[in-house]
XYZ file of C-alpha atoms in Angstrom:
420
model
C -46.928 52.444 35.114
C -49.230 51.085 32.446
C -48.584 54.101 30.228
C -44.855 53.673 30.603
C -45.022 50.034 29.546
C -47.278 50.917 26.606
C -44.926 53.680 25.496
C -41.912 51.400 25.791
C -43.571 48.738 23.654
C -44.709 51.320 21.143
C -41.232 52.829 20.909
C -39.699 49.398 20.460
C -41.927 48.423 17.520
C -42.539 51.758 15.785
C -39.257 53.632 16.128
C -36.025 53.163 14.228
C -32.610 54.379 15.302
C -29.720 55.021 12.946
C -26.288 56.449 13.774
C -25.400 59.904 12.546
C -22.551 59.966 10.040
C -19.979 62.660 9.388
C -18.921 63.189 5.752
C -15.195 63.961 5.686
C -13.848 65.517 2.522
C -10.239 64.403 2.709
C -8.531 62.851 -0.292
C -5.966 60.828 1.620
C -8.516 59.284 3.946
C -10.889 58.659 1.072
C -8.200 56.870 -0.954
C -7.183 54.748 2.050
C -10.821 53.804 2.648
C -11.427 52.792 -0.977
C -8.176 50.796 -1.170
C -9.110 48.830 1.934
C -12.622 48.226 0.619
C -11.245 47.048 -2.728
C -8.876 44.696 -0.901
C -11.738 43.253 1.134
C -13.850 42.894 -2.013
C -10.996 41.119 -3.823
C -10.595 38.802 -0.832
C -14.299 37.945 -0.785
C -14.565 37.345 -4.538
C -11.133 35.856 -5.224
C -10.388 33.831 -2.115
C -13.729 33.050 -0.472
C -15.855 32.451 -3.558
C -13.489 31.501 -6.408
C -10.616 29.700 -4.647
C -12.273 28.329 -1.499
C -15.709 28.062 -3.150
C -17.436 29.382 -0.071
C -20.814 29.235 -1.814
C -20.801 25.415 -1.816
C -21.292 22.751 0.833
C -18.822 19.851 0.948
C -18.902 16.118 1.573
C -16.340 13.306 1.902
C -16.999 9.960 0.277
C -17.298 6.528 1.791
C -15.665 3.960 -0.467
C -14.014 0.589 -0.957
C -11.063 -0.696 -2.973
C -10.561 -4.041 -4.702
C -7.253 -5.036 -6.325
C -6.114 -7.889 -8.533
C -2.611 -8.739 -9.744
C -1.723 -10.587 -12.950
C 1.588 -11.880 -14.196
C 3.957 -14.864 -14.003
C 7.543 -14.877 -12.766
C 10.342 -17.317 -13.623
C 13.529 -18.230 -11.740
C 16.337 -20.696 -12.356
C 18.697 -21.357 -9.438
C 21.414 -24.006 -9.752
C 19.459 -25.674 -12.514
C 16.225 -25.651 -10.499
C 13.521 -23.914 -12.493
C 10.406 -22.482 -10.935
C 7.386 -20.488 -12.033
C 5.867 -17.954 -9.628
C 2.227 -17.015 -10.048
C -0.060 -14.604 -8.191
C -0.658 -17.028 -5.323
C 3.098 -17.196 -4.729
C 4.217 -13.563 -4.864
C 1.248 -11.503 -3.530
C 0.780 -11.073 0.233
C -2.008 -11.180 1.277
C -3.881 -12.754 -1.598
C -7.413 -11.414 -0.852
C -7.121 -8.254 -2.940
C -6.793 -5.731 -0.135
C -6.088 -2.039 -0.521
C -2.642 -2.670 0.990
C -0.544 -5.587 -0.264
C 3.008 -6.664 -1.064
C 4.397 -7.922 -4.353
C 7.498 -10.076 -3.854
C 10.402 -9.031 -6.079
C 13.356 -10.679 -4.337
C 13.844 -13.402 -1.754
C 16.247 -15.570 0.227
C 15.028 -19.159 0.546
C 16.027 -21.714 3.179
C 14.567 -25.115 2.392
C 14.148 -28.247 4.463
C 14.335 -26.673 7.905
C 13.409 -28.828 10.863
C 13.466 -28.232 14.598
C 16.747 -29.320 16.160
C 20.234 -28.317 17.286
C 22.768 -26.869 14.874
C 25.717 -24.429 14.865
C 25.122 -20.735 14.394
C 26.393 -19.010 11.261
C 30.031 -17.976 11.166
C 30.380 -14.422 12.382
C 27.406 -14.683 14.707
C 27.927 -15.848 18.276
C 31.529 -16.937 17.783
C 33.050 -18.881 20.637
C 36.217 -20.528 21.838
C 34.735 -22.490 24.749
C 31.384 -23.468 26.180
C 31.601 -20.541 28.576
C 31.020 -18.225 25.627
C 27.703 -19.906 24.853
C 25.650 -19.423 27.967
C 22.014 -20.135 27.256
C 19.705 -17.171 26.890
C 22.498 -14.615 26.588
C 21.711 -13.922 22.912
C 18.617 -13.553 20.762
C 18.637 -17.243 19.845
C 18.114 -20.055 22.306
C 21.640 -21.227 23.107
C 22.399 -24.798 24.259
C 25.601 -23.795 26.012
C 27.847 -25.842 23.717
C 30.544 -24.449 21.440
C 30.906 -26.305 18.133
C 34.612 -26.719 17.508
C 34.294 -27.260 13.751
C 32.626 -23.879 13.123
C 33.770 -22.134 16.340
C 30.209 -20.894 16.804
C 27.658 -21.558 19.501
C 25.124 -24.317 19.096
C 21.495 -23.154 19.035
C 18.106 -24.781 19.362
C 16.235 -23.538 16.280
C 14.933 -24.419 12.848
C 17.977 -25.995 11.234
C 19.842 -25.206 9.116
C 19.710 -21.579 10.234
C 18.950 -18.917 7.665
C 21.883 -17.201 5.949
C 20.632 -13.737 4.924
C 23.945 -11.887 4.884
C 23.964 -11.543 1.100
C 20.910 -10.133 -0.692
C 20.561 -11.342 -4.298
C 21.427 -8.599 -6.768
C 19.968 -8.283 -9.372
C 16.628 -9.257 -7.807
C 15.319 -12.772 -8.364
C 11.958 -11.631 -9.780
C 12.964 -8.798 -12.042
C 10.094 -9.898 -14.285
C 7.715 -8.275 -11.744
C 8.259 -5.057 -13.666
C 5.769 -6.321 -16.241
C 3.089 -7.473 -13.779
C -0.212 -5.612 -14.036
C -2.397 -4.245 -11.254
C -6.159 -3.810 -11.611
C -7.795 -1.320 -9.233
C -11.550 -1.199 -8.759
C -12.815 1.624 -6.572
C -16.357 2.683 -5.648
C -17.274 5.794 -3.658
C -20.508 7.231 -2.299
C -21.149 10.817 -1.218
C -23.961 10.384 1.335
C -24.776 14.103 1.668
C -25.536 14.424 -2.042
C -26.736 10.860 -2.621
C -24.241 10.232 -5.445
C -22.316 6.992 -6.067
C -19.456 6.689 -8.527
C -16.991 4.010 -9.662
C -13.621 4.373 -11.333
C -15.128 2.283 -14.140
C -16.768 5.422 -15.492
C -18.716 5.900 -18.704
C -16.818 4.395 -21.625
C -14.793 1.973 -19.489
C -16.243 -1.414 -20.420
C -14.892 -4.953 -20.652
C -13.643 -4.435 -24.190
C -11.709 -1.311 -23.248
C -10.197 -2.887 -20.110
C -8.985 -5.930 -22.039
C -6.656 -3.794 -24.163
C -5.925 -0.616 -22.186
C -2.928 0.207 -19.999
C -2.743 3.302 -17.827
C -0.906 6.305 -19.195
C -1.134 9.747 -17.564
C -1.890 11.429 -20.901
C -3.111 8.820 -23.378
C -5.191 6.651 -21.014
C -5.685 8.525 -17.701
C -8.872 6.606 -16.797
C -7.637 3.071 -17.484
C -7.744 1.105 -14.180
C -4.964 -1.319 -15.186
C -1.417 -0.338 -14.246
C 1.946 -1.832 -15.122
C 4.149 -2.143 -12.030
C 7.168 -0.742 -13.832
C 5.171 2.354 -14.805
C 3.927 2.849 -11.232
C 7.471 2.726 -9.858
C 8.707 5.122 -12.545
C 5.879 7.609 -11.984
C 6.572 7.519 -8.239
C 10.147 8.653 -8.867
C 11.891 5.390 -7.949
C 14.188 3.060 -9.867
C 12.616 -0.367 -10.272
C 15.777 -2.483 -9.978
C 16.816 -0.687 -6.785
C 13.466 -0.932 -5.056
C 12.981 -4.519 -6.253
C 16.272 -5.565 -4.655
C 15.684 -4.364 -1.094
C 11.954 -3.612 -1.164
C 10.035 -0.421 -0.507
C 6.625 1.203 -0.403
C 4.611 3.179 -2.945
C 1.349 5.030 -2.416
C -1.260 5.024 -5.189
C -3.710 7.878 -4.629
C -7.184 7.778 -6.198
C -8.465 11.342 -6.019
C -12.169 12.166 -6.314
C -12.537 15.950 -6.442
C -16.001 16.607 -7.830
C -18.260 19.579 -8.494
C -21.893 18.496 -8.521
C -23.074 21.859 -9.813
C -22.348 20.336 -13.231
C -23.295 16.918 -14.599
C -22.361 13.941 -12.409
C -20.579 12.325 -15.355
C -17.832 14.927 -14.960
C -16.941 13.371 -11.609
C -13.992 11.161 -12.566
C -10.983 9.858 -10.615
C -7.415 11.058 -10.975
C -4.457 8.832 -10.123
C -1.210 9.926 -8.487
C 1.822 7.908 -7.401
C 4.158 8.672 -4.497
C 7.341 6.872 -3.511
C 7.159 6.465 0.264
C 10.448 4.688 0.956
C 12.767 2.155 -0.661
C 15.524 3.786 -2.747
C 18.707 4.021 -0.661
C 20.584 5.947 -3.379
C 17.857 8.507 -4.036
C 15.646 9.740 -1.226
C 16.411 7.528 1.762
C 20.091 8.344 2.396
C 19.388 9.447 5.947
C 17.506 6.297 6.922
C 19.175 3.748 9.165
C 17.079 0.908 7.761
C 16.195 0.916 4.083
C 13.779 -1.295 2.201
C 10.917 -3.554 3.116
C 11.104 -7.264 3.967
C 9.447 -9.912 6.071
C 9.693 -13.670 6.583
C 7.167 -16.203 5.416
C 7.224 -19.963 6.095
C 5.514 -22.848 4.306
C 5.124 -25.829 6.635
C 4.858 -29.446 5.533
C 5.419 -33.000 6.816
C 8.183 -35.301 5.564
C 8.553 -38.831 7.027
C 6.346 -37.714 9.928
C 8.796 -34.925 10.680
C 7.463 -31.345 10.571
C 9.545 -29.219 8.256
C 9.276 -25.832 6.627
C 10.593 -23.731 3.775
C 11.528 -20.252 4.995
C 11.356 -17.269 2.675
C 12.776 -13.872 3.501
C 10.667 -11.779 1.172
C 11.789 -8.462 -0.257
C 8.933 -6.733 -2.005
C 7.135 -3.557 -2.956
C 4.292 -2.611 -0.669
C 1.432 -0.836 -2.422
C -1.006 1.291 -0.425
C -4.130 2.312 -2.357
C -5.261 5.597 -0.811
C -8.652 7.080 -1.699
C -9.155 10.781 -1.040
C -12.315 12.641 -1.941
C -14.042 16.004 -1.744
C -17.350 16.862 -3.407
C -18.950 20.305 -3.590
C -22.395 21.616 -4.455
C -24.111 24.994 -4.232
C -25.869 25.665 -0.939
C -27.628 28.867 0.076
C -26.570 28.631 3.730
C -22.775 28.763 3.240
C -23.338 31.389 0.541
C -25.175 33.718 2.924
C -22.617 32.979 5.643
C -19.754 33.939 3.346
C -21.502 37.123 2.223
C -22.331 38.098 5.808
C -18.778 37.587 6.998
C -17.528 39.590 4.021
C -19.826 42.497 4.803
C -18.587 42.426 8.372
C -14.976 42.647 7.198
C -15.846 45.892 5.377
C -15.944 47.491 8.848
C -12.153 47.277 8.892
C -12.035 50.217 6.484
C -14.079 52.366 8.885
C -11.894 51.464 11.862
C -8.659 52.256 9.996
C -9.958 55.541 8.625
C -11.183 56.614 12.067
C -7.733 55.921 13.490
C -6.143 58.014 10.735
C -8.609 60.879 11.251
C -8.496 60.997 15.026
C -4.834 60.270 15.732
C -2.621 60.814 12.664
C -3.815 63.786 10.606
C -2.712 67.343 11.548
C -6.360 68.448 11.967
C -7.217 65.518 14.224
C -8.605 67.829 16.946
C -11.030 69.331 14.441
C -12.184 65.936 13.173
C -12.536 64.667 16.731
C -14.743 67.668 17.563
C -16.902 66.970 14.507
C -17.239 63.283 15.255
C -18.004 63.508 18.973
C -20.332 65.893 20.849
C -19.254 66.641 24.399
C -21.730 67.614 27.136
C -21.088 69.060 30.580
C -22.599 66.561 33.008
C -22.333 68.904 36.036
C -24.145 71.751 34.285
C -26.918 69.394 33.209
C -27.353 68.111 36.786
C -27.487 71.685 38.179
C -30.174 72.546 35.654
C -32.261 69.554 36.630
C -32.021 70.423 40.362
C -33.042 74.008 39.589
C -36.118 72.833 37.722
C -37.126 70.650 40.656
C -36.741 73.465 43.191
C -38.761 75.961 41.150
C -41.448 73.353 40.468
C -41.032 73.580 36.704
C -42.452 70.273 35.475
C -41.894 70.925 31.817
C -38.317 72.178 31.379
C -38.123 71.053 27.797
C -41.210 73.059 26.804
C -39.755 76.091 28.552
C -36.526 75.673 26.663
C -38.454 75.371 23.443
C -40.369 78.578 24.157
C -37.164 80.307 25.101
C -35.619 79.122 21.863
C -38.542 80.513 19.905
C -38.300 83.831 21.733
C -34.605 84.234 21.000
C -34.809 82.949 17.434
C -32.928 79.704 18.240
C -33.927 76.223 17.099
C -34.995 73.415 19.433
C -33.198 70.797 17.358
C -31.361 68.545 19.839
C -28.518 68.163 17.295
C -27.905 71.923 17.172
C -25.527 73.802 19.401
C -28.466 74.942 21.586
C -29.348 71.359 22.367
C -26.323 70.802 24.574
C -23.809 72.691 26.622
C -20.397 72.210 25.129
C -17.333 71.858 27.265
C -14.188 73.828 26.865
C -12.657 70.882 25.068
C -15.227 70.936 22.257
C -14.988 74.695 21.888
C -11.309 74.386 21.345
C-alpha cells in the first residue's frame, strides 16, 4: 500500500502527459483551419484589444455640477414695463444640474380667496341643478351665475384664463441669455480629479469666450439660442410652449497618456418641446407649471399667479476612464487562446463527417480495442498463474521480431471496425 501511494505521488509530480496528434495533409481542411484561426486572431486584435480595449481596466467618475444663468429680459404689456432678471426667470435659483428658464407666461394678478364665476366655456349652466358641489375639479358652490351662465366656484378669484398662450413668447430675449456650467469629476480607481475648467481656461478667457463646437469647444459658457439650435429645435417654437433639452458633459479619458489630455466634450439633445418637428405623436406637448407669489394687501392675503412656460435644462455627466492593467490583458489573451479551439472542432467535424475519406480519417484519429478479448486474456493469465503478462508479451514480441511499443499495432487488438 505504501509503495502504491509513493508511486502515485511520484507519477503525479514527475510525469507529463500530452495528447497524440494526427497530421492530416488535406488542402481543404488546412485552408478552413487557417481561415478560422485568422478570423479568431482578427477578432482578438481588432475587437477585443483595439475597439473594446480589453487590455485596460475601467472606472466611472463621481462628480458634481454647478450652473449659473446671466441675462435680463424686458416686457411691456398694456403700457406696463417690467424687467426680468435671473431671480425672476430661473427655477429653482440654487444653480442645480436641472433647472427651468422661463420664456413665456400667463399672469393673473391680484387673486384673493373668494367666490366668483367660472370662465365661459367651463362648467356652463342654466340652473343651480347644473352646479352641484364637488361634481367638477373645482369646488362648486351650487349656484349658477346668470350673467355669465357659468357655475360659481370657491377659488382664488379671478380665476386664471389660460386658453390663449402668448405667441410670440413674452421673453423672446431669453435667446441671448448665457449659461455657465462648472463640472468636477473624480475617478476613484485611478485617483484622478478633473474639472471642465482645464488648462488654459482662466478668468480672462472665460470673460470673453462663448462656446462654439469648432472654434471654442472647451468654453464653459453657452448661449441659450446656440444650445437650442445645436439640439435640433427651433427657439421660438420651444420658447412658446416650453420643452426640455439635455446637455451632456462627456468625460471619456485614456490615462495611458498624460492626464492633461482628459478633457470634456459637450453634446446637446432635444428631449421634447417642438410640436411641429419631433413631437407630432405626443398628446401633450411642451413644458409648463404654475408658480404663485403671495403677499398681503389691506390685511387680505393675495397672490400673483404665473403659468410658466419654459425650457428645462438637464445637465447630464457621463464618464468612462481607462488605463492599462495586466489582469484584464491576461484574461483577454486567455479567452482568445481558448477561442482558437473552435478551429479544431470545426476541422474535426469536416474530417470525420463530411469528407469522402471520413472512415479513413476516423480510423487514424481513434484506436479501437476489443474489450472482450482483453478480458479473456486477463482471465487466462490468472488461471495459468502468469504474474507478468506484459513481460511475456515483450519476450514474445522480441522472438517474433515485433515491437513492444504500445502505440503500434501489436499493442492492441483491433476490432473489425478499425480494420475496415
